[in-house]
JSON list of C-alpha atoms in Angstrom, two decimals:
[
{"chain": "A", "resi": 1, "resn": "ASP", "atom": "CA", "xyz": [94.78, 118.35, 103.55]},
{"chain": "A", "resi": 2, "resn": "ALA", "atom": "CA", "xyz": [98.13, 116.98, 102.45]},
{"chain": "A", "resi": 3, "resn": "GLY", "atom": "CA", "xyz": [98.18, 113.50, 101.04]},
{"chain": "A", "resi": 4, "resn": "VAL", "atom": "CA", "xyz": [101.03, 111.04, 101.37]},
{"chain": "A", "resi": 5, "resn": "THR", "atom": "CA", "xyz": [104.27, 112.95, 100.83]},
{"chain": "A", "resi": 6, "resn": "GLN", "atom": "CA", "xyz": [107.54, 111.41, 99.74]},
{"chain": "A", "resi": 7, "resn": "SER", "atom": "CA", "xyz": [111.07, 112.67, 99.31]},
{"chain": "A", "resi": 8, "resn": "PRO", "atom": "CA", "xyz": [113.17, 112.92, 97.31]},
{"chain": "A", "resi": 9, "resn": "THR", "atom": "CA", "xyz": [111.15, 112.77, 94.10]},
{"chain": "A", "resi": 10, "resn": "HIS", "atom": "CA", "xyz": [114.09, 111.74, 91.94]},
{"chain": "A", "resi": 11, "resn": "LEU", "atom": "CA", "xyz": [117.57, 110.53, 92.69]},
{"chain": "A", "resi": 12, "resn": "ILE", "atom": "CA", "xyz": [120.49, 108.83, 90.99]},
{"chain": "A", "resi": 13, "resn": "LYS", "atom": "CA", "xyz": [122.82, 106.50, 92.85]},
{"chain": "A", "resi": 14, "resn": "THR", "atom": "CA", "xyz": [125.80, 104.37, 91.94]},
{"chain": "A", "resi": 15, "resn": "ARG", "atom": "CA", "xyz": [125.90, 100.60, 92.34]},
{"chain": "A", "resi": 16, "resn": "GLY", "atom": "CA", "xyz": [126.99, 99.64, 95.83]},
{"chain": "A", "resi": 17, "resn": "GLN", "atom": "CA", "xyz": [125.74, 102.82, 97.45]},
{"chain": "A", "resi": 18, "resn": "HIS", "atom": "CA", "xyz": [122.86, 103.02, 99.86]},
{"chain": "A", "resi": 19, "resn": "VAL", "atom": "CA", "xyz": [119.74, 105.14, 99.72]},
{"chain": "A", "resi": 20, "resn": "THR", "atom": "CA", "xyz": [117.21, 106.45, 102.20]},
{"chain": "A", "resi": 21, "resn": "LEU", "atom": "CA", "xyz": [113.71, 107.35, 101.09]},
{"chain": "A", "resi": 22, "resn": "ARG", "atom": "CA", "xyz": [111.27, 109.21, 103.30]},
{"chain": "A", "resi": 23, "resn": "CYS", "atom": "CA", "xyz": [107.53, 109.25, 103.66]},
{"chain": "A", "resi": 24, "resn": "SER", "atom": "CA", "xyz": [104.95, 111.16, 105.66]},
{"chain": "A", "resi": 25, "resn": "PRO", "atom": "CA", "xyz": [101.52, 109.54, 105.82]},
{"chain": "A", "resi": 26, "resn": "ILE", "atom": "CA", "xyz": [98.21, 111.31, 105.65]},
{"chain": "A", "resi": 27, "resn": "SER", "atom": "CA", "xyz": [97.51, 113.13, 108.90]},
{"chain": "A", "resi": 28, "resn": "GLY", "atom": "CA", "xyz": [95.87, 110.72, 111.33]},
{"chain": "A", "resi": 29, "resn": "HIS", "atom": "CA", "xyz": [97.05, 107.60, 109.52]},
{"chain": "A", "resi": 30, "resn": "LYS", "atom": "CA", "xyz": [99.13, 105.22, 111.57]},
{"chain": "A", "resi": 31, "resn": "SER", "atom": "CA", "xyz": [100.04, 102.65, 108.95]},
{"chain": "A", "resi": 32, "resn": "VAL", "atom": "CA", "xyz": [102.71, 103.06, 106.29]},
{"chain": "A", "resi": 33, "resn": "SER", "atom": "CA", "xyz": [103.52, 100.58, 103.54]},
{"chain": "A", "resi": 34, "resn": "TRP", "atom": "CA", "xyz": [106.26, 100.59, 100.93]},
{"chain": "A", "resi": 35, "resn": "TYR", "atom": "CA", "xyz": [106.02, 99.26, 97.39]},
{"chain": "A", "resi": 36, "resn": "GLN", "atom": "CA", "xyz": [108.45, 98.95, 94.51]},
{"chain": "A", "resi": 37, "resn": "GLN", "atom": "CA", "xyz": [107.18, 99.53, 91.00]},
{"chain": "A", "resi": 38, "resn": "VAL", "atom": "CA", "xyz": [109.37, 98.55, 88.09]},
{"chain": "A", "resi": 39, "resn": "LEU", "atom": "CA", "xyz": [108.55, 100.15, 84.76]},
{"chain": "A", "resi": 40, "resn": "GLY", "atom": "CA", "xyz": [105.65, 98.43, 83.06]},
{"chain": "A", "resi": 41, "resn": "GLN", "atom": "CA", "xyz": [104.55, 96.42, 86.09]},
{"chain": "A", "resi": 42, "resn": "GLY", "atom": "CA", "xyz": [102.27, 96.77, 89.06]},
{"chain": "A", "resi": 43, "resn": "PRO", "atom": "CA", "xyz": [103.64, 97.75, 92.47]},
{"chain": "A", "resi": 44, "resn": "GLN", "atom": "CA", "xyz": [105.22, 95.00, 94.61]},
{"chain": "A", "resi": 45, "resn": "PHE", "atom": "CA", "xyz": [104.76, 95.01, 98.39]},
{"chain": "A", "resi": 46, "resn": "ILE", "atom": "CA", "xyz": [107.93, 95.53, 100.41]},
{"chain": "A", "resi": 47, "resn": "PHE", "atom": "CA", "xyz": [106.86, 96.36, 103.99]},
{"chain": "A", "resi": 48, "resn": "GLN", "atom": "CA", "xyz": [104.00, 97.48, 106.18]},
{"chain": "A", "resi": 49, "resn": "TYR", "atom": "CA", "xyz": [104.53, 99.28, 109.46]},
{"chain": "A", "resi": 50, "resn": "TYR", "atom": "CA", "xyz": [101.88, 100.05, 112.01]},
{"chain": "A", "resi": 51, "resn": "GLU", "atom": "CA", "xyz": [102.50, 101.70, 115.35]},
{"chain": "A", "resi": 52, "resn": "LYS", "atom": "CA", "xyz": [106.24, 101.51, 114.69]},
{"chain": "A", "resi": 53, "resn": "GLU", "atom": "CA", "xyz": [106.21, 97.74, 114.31]},
{"chain": "A", "resi": 54, "resn": "GLU", "atom": "CA", "xyz": [106.78, 95.75, 111.15]},
{"chain": "A", "resi": 55, "resn": "ARG", "atom": "CA", "xyz": [103.54, 93.97, 110.29]},
{"chain": "A", "resi": 56, "resn": "GLY", "atom": "CA", "xyz": [104.51, 92.41, 107.02]},
{"chain": "A", "resi": 57, "resn": "ARG", "atom": "CA", "xyz": [107.39, 91.95, 104.62]},
{"chain": "A", "resi": 58, "resn": "GLY", "atom": "CA", "xyz": [107.37, 91.05, 100.97]},
{"chain": "A", "resi": 59, "resn": "ASN", "atom": "CA", "xyz": [109.83, 88.95, 99.02]},
{"chain": "A", "resi": 60, "resn": "PHE", "atom": "CA", "xyz": [112.75, 91.36, 99.10]},
{"chain": "A", "resi": 61, "resn": "PRO", "atom": "CA", "xyz": [116.33, 90.75, 100.27]},
{"chain": "A", "resi": 62, "resn": "ASP", "atom": "CA", "xyz": [117.69, 91.90, 103.60]},
{"chain": "A", "resi": 63, "resn": "ARG", "atom": "CA", "xyz": [119.32, 94.85, 101.83]},
{"chain": "A", "resi": 64, "resn": "PHE", "atom": "CA", "xyz": [115.90, 96.45, 102.16]},
{"chain": "A", "resi": 65, "resn": "SER", "atom": "CA", "xyz": [114.94, 97.75, 105.57]},
{"chain": "A", "resi": 66, "resn": "ALA", "atom": "CA", "xyz": [112.53, 100.28, 106.96]},
{"chain": "A", "resi": 67, "resn": "ARG", "atom": "CA", "xyz": [111.39, 101.88, 110.13]},
{"chain": "A", "resi": 68, "resn": "GLN", "atom": "CA", "xyz": [108.54, 104.00, 111.39]},
{"chain": "A", "resi": 69, "resn": "PHE", "atom": "CA", "xyz": [108.94, 106.92, 113.73]},
{"chain": "A", "resi": 70, "resn": "PRO", "atom": "CA", "xyz": [106.74, 108.07, 116.66]},
{"chain": "A", "resi": 71, "resn": "ASN", "atom": "CA", "xyz": [105.11, 110.64, 114.37]},
{"chain": "A", "resi": 72, "resn": "TYR", "atom": "CA", "xyz": [104.24, 107.77, 111.98]},
{"chain": "A", "resi": 73, "resn": "SER", "atom": "CA", "xyz": [106.57, 108.93, 109.24]},
{"chain": "A", "resi": 74, "resn": "SER", "atom": "CA", "xyz": [108.77, 106.27, 107.75]},
{"chain": "A", "resi": 75, "resn": "GLU", "atom": "CA", "xyz": [112.08, 105.64, 106.03]},
{"chain": "A", "resi": 76, "resn": "LEU", "atom": "CA", "xyz": [112.98, 102.95, 103.52]},
{"chain": "A", "resi": 77, "resn": "ASN", "atom": "CA", "xyz": [116.64, 102.07, 103.33]},
{"chain": "A", "resi": 78, "resn": "VAL", "atom": "CA", "xyz": [118.29, 100.06, 100.60]},
{"chain": "A", "resi": 79, "resn": "ASN", "atom": "CA", "xyz": [121.93, 99.01, 100.94]},
{"chain": "A", "resi": 80, "resn": "ALA", "atom": "CA", "xyz": [124.41, 97.77, 98.35]},
{"chain": "A", "resi": 81, "resn": "LEU", "atom": "CA", "xyz": [122.34, 99.07, 95.47]},
{"chain": "A", "resi": 82, "resn": "LEU", "atom": "CA", "xyz": [122.05, 96.98, 92.32]},
{"chain": "A", "resi": 83, "resn": "LEU", "atom": "CA", "xyz": [121.06, 98.10, 88.85]},
{"chain": "A", "resi": 84, "resn": "GLY", "atom": "CA", "xyz": [117.86, 96.11, 89.29]},
{"chain": "A", "resi": 85, "resn": "ASP", "atom": "CA", "xyz": [116.83, 98.31, 92.21]},
{"chain": "A", "resi": 86, "resn": "SER", "atom": "CA", "xyz": [116.05, 101.09, 89.75]},
{"chain": "A", "resi": 87, "resn": "ALA", "atom": "CA", "xyz": [112.35, 101.67, 90.17]},
{"chain": "A", "resi": 88, "resn": "LEU", "atom": "CA", "xyz": [109.61, 103.91, 91.49]},
{"chain": "A", "resi": 89, "resn": "TYR", "atom": "CA", "xyz": [109.33, 103.48, 95.25]},
{"chain": "A", "resi": 90, "resn": "LEU", "atom": "CA", "xyz": [105.87, 104.16, 96.53]},
{"chain": "A", "resi": 91, "resn": "CYS", "atom": "CA", "xyz": [104.75, 104.88, 100.03]},
{"chain": "A", "resi": 92, "resn": "ALA", "atom": "CA", "xyz": [101.17, 104.25, 101.03]},
{"chain": "A", "resi": 93, "resn": "SER", "atom": "CA", "xyz": [99.24, 105.04, 104.16]},
{"chain": "A", "resi": 94, "resn": "SER", "atom": "CA", "xyz": [96.07, 103.79, 105.78]},
{"chain": "A", "resi": 95, "resn": "SER", "atom": "CA", "xyz": [94.29, 104.68, 108.97]},
{"chain": "A", "resi": 96, "resn": "SER", "atom": "CA", "xyz": [94.84, 101.43, 110.82]},
{"chain": "A", "resi": 97, "resn": "TRP", "atom": "CA", "xyz": [95.86, 97.80, 110.51]},
{"chain": "A", "resi": 98, "resn": "ASP", "atom": "CA", "xyz": [92.89, 95.55, 109.92]},
{"chain": "A", "resi": 99, "resn": "ARG", "atom": "CA", "xyz": [92.45, 92.19, 108.22]},
{"chain": "A", "resi": 100, "resn": "ARG", "atom": "CA", "xyz": [89.20, 93.52, 106.73]},
{"chain": "A", "resi": 101, "resn": "GLY", "atom": "CA", "xyz": [91.27, 96.11, 104.88]},
{"chain": "A", "resi": 102, "resn": "ASN", "atom": "CA", "xyz": [91.41, 99.88, 104.90]},
{"chain": "A", "resi": 103, "resn": "THR", "atom": "CA", "xyz": [91.52, 102.34, 102.08]},
{"chain": "A", "resi": 104, "resn": "ILE", "atom": "CA", "xyz": [95.16, 102.64, 101.11]},
{"chain": "A", "resi": 105, "resn": "TYR", "atom": "CA", "xyz": [96.40, 105.89, 99.60]},
{"chain": "A", "resi": 106, "resn": "PHE", "atom": "CA", "xyz": [99.64, 106.23, 97.70]},
{"chain": "A", "resi": 107, "resn": "GLY", "atom": "CA", "xyz": [102.12, 109.04, 97.39]},
{"chain": "A", "resi": 108, "resn": "GLU", "atom": "CA", "xyz": [103.66, 110.18, 94.11]},
{"chain": "A", "resi": 109, "resn": "GLY", "atom": "CA", "xyz": [106.74, 108.08, 94.67]},
{"chain": "A", "resi": 110, "resn": "SER", "atom": "CA", "xyz": [110.50, 108.43, 94.61]},
{"chain": "A", "resi": 111, "resn": "TRP", "atom": "CA", "xyz": [112.16, 107.61, 91.32]},
{"chain": "A", "resi": 112, "resn": "LEU", "atom": "CA", "xyz": [115.46, 105.82, 91.95]},
{"chain": "A", "resi": 113, "resn": "THR", "atom": "CA", "xyz": [117.95, 105.27, 89.17]},
{"chain": "A", "resi": 114, "resn": "VAL", "atom": "CA", "xyz": [121.00, 103.12, 89.89]},
{"chain": "A", "resi": 115, "resn": "VAL", "atom": "CA", "xyz": [123.91, 103.53, 87.47]},
{"chain": "B", "resi": 1, "resn": "GLY", "atom": "CA", "xyz": [101.00, 81.69, 93.80]},
{"chain": "B", "resi": 2, "resn": "GLU", "atom": "CA", "xyz": [99.21, 84.94, 94.37]},
{"chain": "B", "resi": 3, "resn": "SER", "atom": "CA", "xyz": [98.23, 86.78, 91.28]},
{"chain": "B", "resi": 4, "resn": "VAL", "atom": "CA", "xyz": [95.85, 89.41, 90.16]},
{"chain": "B", "resi": 5, "resn": "GLY", "atom": "CA", "xyz": [95.72, 89.72, 86.41]},
{"chain": "B", "resi": 6, "resn": "LEU", "atom": "CA", "xyz": [94.00, 91.95, 83.94]},
{"chain": "B", "resi": 7, "resn": "HIS", "atom": "CA", "xyz": [92.44, 90.38, 80.88]},
{"chain": "B", "resi": 8, "resn": "LEU", "atom": "CA", "xyz": [93.27, 93.18, 78.44]},
{"chain": "B", "resi": 9, "resn": "PRO", "atom": "CA", "xyz": [96.57, 95.03, 78.33]},
{"chain": "B", "resi": 10, "resn": "THR", "atom": "CA", "xyz": [95.20, 98.00, 76.33]},
{"chain": "B", "resi": 11, "resn": "LEU", "atom": "CA", "xyz": [91.82, 99.52, 75.69]},
{"chain": "B", "resi": 12, "resn": "SER", "atom": "CA", "xyz": [91.06, 102.37, 73.34]},
{"chain": "B", "resi": 13, "resn": "VAL", "atom": "CA", "xyz": [87.65, 104.06, 73.50]},
{"chain": "B", "resi": 14, "resn": "GLN", "atom": "CA", "xyz": [85.97, 107.13, 72.12]},
{"chain": "B", "resi": 15, "resn": "GLU", "atom": "CA", "xyz": [85.16, 110.02, 74.39]},
{"chain": "B", "resi": 16, "resn": "GLY", "atom": "CA", "xyz": [81.68, 109.61, 75.78]},
{"chain": "B", "resi": 17, "resn": "ASP", "atom": "CA", "xyz": [81.67, 105.83, 75.52]},
{"chain": "B", "resi": 18, "resn": "ASN", "atom": "CA", "xyz": [81.47, 103.58, 78.55]},
{"chain": "B", "resi": 19, "resn": "SER", "atom": "CA", "xyz": [84.62, 101.63, 79.43]},
{"chain": "B", "resi": 20, "resn": "ILE", "atom": "CA", "xyz": [84.86, 98.26, 81.12]},
{"chain": "B", "resi": 21, "resn": "ILE", "atom": "CA", "xyz": [88.11, 97.00, 82.59]},
{"chain": "B", "resi": 22, "resn": "ASN", "atom": "CA", "xyz": [88.22, 93.40, 83.76]},
{"chain": "B", "resi": 23, "resn": "CYS", "atom": "CA", "xyz": [90.38, 91.70, 86.35]},
{"chain": "B", "resi": 24, "resn": "ALA", "atom": "CA", "xyz": [90.80, 88.17, 87.66]},
{"chain": "B", "resi": 25, "resn": "TYR", "atom": "CA", "xyz": [92.13, 87.36, 91.09]},
{"chain": "B", "resi": 26, "resn": "SER", "atom": "CA", "xyz": [93.41, 84.08, 92.44]},
{"chain": "B", "resi": 27, "resn": "ASN", "atom": "CA", "xyz": [92.98, 84.10, 96.22]},
{"chain": "B", "resi": 28, "resn": "SER", "atom": "CA", "xyz": [89.46, 83.03, 97.09]},
{"chain": "B", "resi": 29, "resn": "ALA", "atom": "CA", "xyz": [90.06, 84.02, 100.73]},
{"chain": "B", "resi": 30, "resn": "SER", "atom": "CA", "xyz": [90.63, 87.69, 99.87]},
{"chain": "B", "resi": 31, "resn": "ASP", "atom": "CA", "xyz": [87.81, 89.95, 100.87]},
{"chain": "B", "resi": 32, "resn": "TYR", "atom": "CA", "xyz": [88.94, 93.44, 99.99]},
{"chain": "B", "resi": 33, "resn": "PHE", "atom": "CA", "xyz": [89.67, 94.84, 96.54]},
{"chain": "B", "resi": 34, "resn": "ILE", "atom": "CA", "xyz": [90.73, 98.25, 95.27]},
{"chain": "B", "resi": 35, "resn": "TRP", "atom": "CA", "xyz": [90.92, 99.87, 91.85]},
{"chain": "B", "resi": 36, "resn": "TYR", "atom": "CA", "xyz": [93.65, 102.41, 91.21]},
{"chain": "B", "resi": 37, "resn": "LYS", "atom": "CA", "xyz": [94.34, 104.81, 88.36]},
{"chain": "B", "resi": 38, "resn": "GLN", "atom": "CA", "xyz": [97.93, 105.70, 87.58]},
{"chain": "B", "resi": 39, "resn": "GLU", "atom": "CA", "xyz": [98.84, 108.55, 85.28]},
{"chain": "B", "resi": 40, "resn": "SER", "atom": "CA", "xyz": [102.25, 108.74, 83.71]},
{"chain": "B", "resi": 41, "resn": "GLY", "atom": "CA", "xyz": [104.92, 109.68, 86.24]},
{"chain": "B", "resi": 42, "resn": "LYS", "atom": "CA", "xyz": [102.53, 109.68, 89.19]},
{"chain": "B", "resi": 43, "resn": "GLY", "atom": "CA", "xyz": [101.58, 107.39, 92.02]},
{"chain": "B", "resi": 44, "resn": "PRO", "atom": "CA", "xyz": [98.44, 105.21, 91.98]},
{"chain": "B", "resi": 45, "resn": "GLN", "atom": "CA", "xyz": [95.28, 107.15, 92.72]},
{"chain": "B", "resi": 46, "resn": "PHE", "atom": "CA", "xyz": [92.48, 105.45, 94.65]},
{"chain": "B", "resi": 47, "resn": "ILE", "atom": "CA", "xyz": [89.30, 105.11, 92.60]},
{"chain": "B", "resi": 48, "resn": "ILE", "atom": "CA", "xyz": [86.95, 102.78, 94.42]},
{"chain": "B", "resi": 49, "resn": "ASP", "atom": "CA", "xyz": [87.02, 99.74, 96.67]},
{"chain": "B", "resi": 50, "resn": "ILE", "atom": "CA", "xyz": [84.72, 96.83, 97.42]},
{"chain": "B", "resi": 51, "resn": "ARG", "atom": "CA", "xyz": [84.48, 94.17, 100.09]},
{"chain": "B", "resi": 52, "resn": "SER", "atom": "CA", "xyz": [83.58, 90.57, 99.48]},
{"chain": "B", "resi": 53, "resn": "ASN", "atom": "CA", "xyz": [80.18, 90.93, 101.15]},
{"chain": "B", "resi": 54, "resn": "MET", "atom": "CA", "xyz": [79.12, 93.17, 98.27]},
{"chain": "B", "resi": 55, "resn": "ASP", "atom": "CA", "xyz": [78.53, 92.46, 94.58]},
{"chain": "B", "resi": 56, "resn": "LYS", "atom": "CA", "xyz": [78.45, 96.03, 93.36]},
{"chain": "B", "resi": 57, "resn": "ARG", "atom": "CA", "xyz": [79.51, 99.45, 94.45]},
{"chain": "B", "resi": 58, "resn": "GLN", "atom": "CA", "xyz": [79.06, 102.75, 92.72]},
{"chain": "B", "resi": 59, "resn": "GLY", "atom": "CA", "xyz": [81.00, 105.96, 92.81]},
{"chain": "B", "resi": 60, "resn": "GLN", "atom": "CA", "xyz": [81.03, 109.05, 90.69]},
{"chain": "B", "resi": 61, "resn": "ARG", "atom": "CA", "xyz": [80.94, 107.73, 87.09]},
{"chain": "B", "resi": 62, "resn": "VAL", "atom": "CA", "xyz": [82.50, 104.46, 88.22]},
{"chain": "B", "resi": 63, "resn": "THR", "atom": "CA", "xyz": [81.03, 101.12, 89.23]},
{"chain": "B", "resi": 64, "resn": "VAL", "atom": "CA", "xyz": [82.88, 98.09, 90.52]},
{"chain": "B", "resi": 65, "resn": "LEU", "atom": "CA", "xyz": [81.38, 94.63, 90.19]},
{"chain": "B", "resi": 66, "resn": "LEU", "atom": "CA", "xyz": [82.61, 91.62, 92.13]},
{"chain": "B", "resi": 67, "resn": "ASN", "atom": "CA", "xyz": [81.86, 88.03, 91.16]},
{"chain": "B", "resi": 68, "resn": "LYS", "atom": "CA", "xyz": [83.26, 85.82, 93.87]},
{"chain": "B", "resi": 69, "resn": "THR", "atom": "CA", "xyz": [82.13, 82.62, 92.17]},
{"chain": "B", "resi": 70, "resn": "VAL", "atom": "CA", "xyz": [84.54, 83.12, 89.29]},
{"chain": "B", "resi": 71, "resn": "LYS", "atom": "CA", "xyz": [86.93, 85.42, 91.15]},
{"chain": "B", "resi": 72, "resn": "HIS", "atom": "CA", "xyz": [86.39, 88.33, 88.80]},
{"chain": "B", "resi": 73, "resn": "LEU", "atom": "CA", "xyz": [86.32, 92.10, 89.22]},
{"chain": "B", "resi": 74, "resn": "SER", "atom": "CA", "xyz": [85.35, 94.75, 86.77]},
{"chain": "B", "resi": 75, "resn": "LEU", "atom": "CA", "xyz": [85.52, 98.52, 86.70]},
{"chain": "B", "resi": 76, "resn": "GLN", "atom": "CA", "xyz": [82.99, 100.37, 84.64]},
{"chain": "B", "resi": 77, "resn": "ILE", "atom": "CA", "xyz": [83.60, 103.99, 83.73]},
{"chain": "B", "resi": 78, "resn": "ALA", "atom": "CA", "xyz": [80.62, 105.88, 82.39]},
{"chain": "B", "resi": 79, "resn": "ALA", "atom": "CA", "xyz": [80.93, 108.60, 79.77]},
{"chain": "B", "resi": 80, "resn": "THR", "atom": "CA", "xyz": [84.69, 108.19, 79.49]},
{"chain": "B", "resi": 81, "resn": "GLN", "atom": "CA", "xyz": [86.63, 111.44, 79.24]},
{"chain": "B", "resi": 82, "resn": "PRO", "atom": "CA", "xyz": [90.14, 112.20, 77.94]},
{"chain": "B", "resi": 83, "resn": "GLY", "atom": "CA", "xyz": [91.19, 112.74, 81.56]},
{"chain": "B", "resi": 84, "resn": "ASP", "atom": "CA", "xyz": [90.42, 109.09, 82.23]},
{"chain": "B", "resi": 85, "resn": "SER", "atom": "CA", "xyz": [93.35, 108.06, 80.05]},
{"chain": "B", "resi": 86, "resn": "ALA", "atom": "CA", "xyz": [95.76, 106.23, 82.35]},
{"chain": "B", "resi": 87, "resn": "VAL", "atom": "CA", "xyz": [96.86, 102.79, 83.46]},
{"chain": "B", "resi": 88, "resn": "TYR", "atom": "CA", "xyz": [94.33, 101.05, 85.69]},
{"chain": "B", "resi": 89, "resn": "PHE", "atom": "CA", "xyz": [95.23, 98.46, 88.30]},
{"chain": "B", "resi": 90, "resn": "CYS", "atom": "CA", "xyz": [93.09, 96.19, 90.34]},
{"chain": "B", "resi": 91, "resn": "ALA", "atom": "CA", "xyz": [94.55, 95.14, 93.66]},
{"chain": "B", "resi": 92, "resn": "GLU", "atom": "CA", "xyz": [93.63, 92.37, 96.04]},
{"chain": "B", "resi": 93, "resn": "MET", "atom": "CA", "xyz": [94.37, 92.55, 99.74]},
{"chain": "B", "resi": 94, "resn": "VAL", "atom": "CA", "xyz": [96.02, 89.33, 100.83]},
{"chain": "B", "resi": 95, "resn": "TRP", "atom": "CA", "xyz": [96.03, 89.16, 104.62]},
{"chain": "B", "resi": 96, "resn": "GLY", "atom": "CA", "xyz": [99.01, 87.35, 106.08]},
{"chain": "B", "resi": 97, "resn": "GLY", "atom": "CA", "xyz": [99.33, 89.60, 109.09]},
{"chain": "B", "resi": 98, "resn": "SER", "atom": "CA", "xyz": [99.59, 92.72, 106.95]},
{"chain": "B", "resi": 99, "resn": "GLU", "atom": "CA", "xyz": [97.47, 94.72, 104.56]},
{"chain": "B", "resi": 100, "resn": "LYS", "atom": "CA", "xyz": [99.47, 93.52, 101.59]},
{"chain": "B", "resi": 101, "resn": "LEU", "atom": "CA", "xyz": [98.09, 94.52, 98.21]},
{"chain": "B", "resi": 102, "resn": "VAL", "atom": "CA", "xyz": [98.75, 92.27, 95.24]},
{"chain": "B", "resi": 103, "resn": "PHE", "atom": "CA", "xyz": [98.58, 94.15, 91.95]},
{"chain": "B", "resi": 104, "resn": "GLY", "atom": "CA", "xyz": [98.24, 93.04, 88.40]},
{"chain": "B", "resi": 105, "resn": "LYS", "atom": "CA", "xyz": [100.33, 94.43, 85.58]},
{"chain": "B", "resi": 106, "resn": "GLY", "atom": "CA", "xyz": [97.87, 97.14, 84.68]},
{"chain": "B", "resi": 107, "resn": "MET", "atom": "CA", "xyz": [95.70, 98.01, 81.71]},
{"chain": "B", "resi": 108, "resn": "LYS", "atom": "CA", "xyz": [96.23, 101.14, 79.69]},
{"chain": "B", "resi": 109, "resn": "LEU", "atom": "CA", "xyz": [93.09, 103.04, 78.81]},
{"chain": "B", "resi": 110, "resn": "THR", "atom": "CA", "xyz": [93.29, 105.55, 75.98]},
{"chain": "B", "resi": 111, "resn": "VAL", "atom": "CA", "xyz": [90.36, 107.87, 75.37]},
{"chain": "B", "resi": 112, "resn": "ASN", "atom": "CA", "xyz": [90.19, 109.38, 71.91]},
{"chain": "B", "resi": 113, "resn": "PRO", "atom": "CA", "xyz": [88.51, 112.78, 71.58]}
]
């Protein structure tokens, strides 16, 4: 079975541009989360979506937005890119949305370089 | 604020030794914890999880211990292999309406043949 799939794997953008990153969760999973991982640090939570609704948002500016589609895939959009947005963007999926927690699986990420 | 930190930034072991990776967490209300392994250039790979109603959980060659009194997690890897070389993260789920994971900075494990 396919795991969490993300595209593109690598991309280079110029400051001020926008970027769209895509994610398909594990089959049957309805929750998608996005994380940003800067080199040398642990991932930082950006968003969680479940059943197409935003369930949580981390400490990121409004330039970051996301959405989830009826098939549970998701897009992360970042506008007005800054050099500091250069990072590995990780998508994660889980089967549901539960305060007790569910196993969360990550994709391989999209490497974004802003120049 | 929220934080999950690892006590040791690097650990070097010999192949066949047992490895222990420690982690402290700060939110006493958290009740779900996950260990991930991240190889260079890849996404975090799920290793094992544990809920706060447990003290210990075992997987294949791995054991996670949870001490809620001192807010401490550890990951034990038995008979460490070169393929275990990676950065290891502990993560704490902080519920605020979402399944938000709070990660530490990671600990690099190097296994020498």
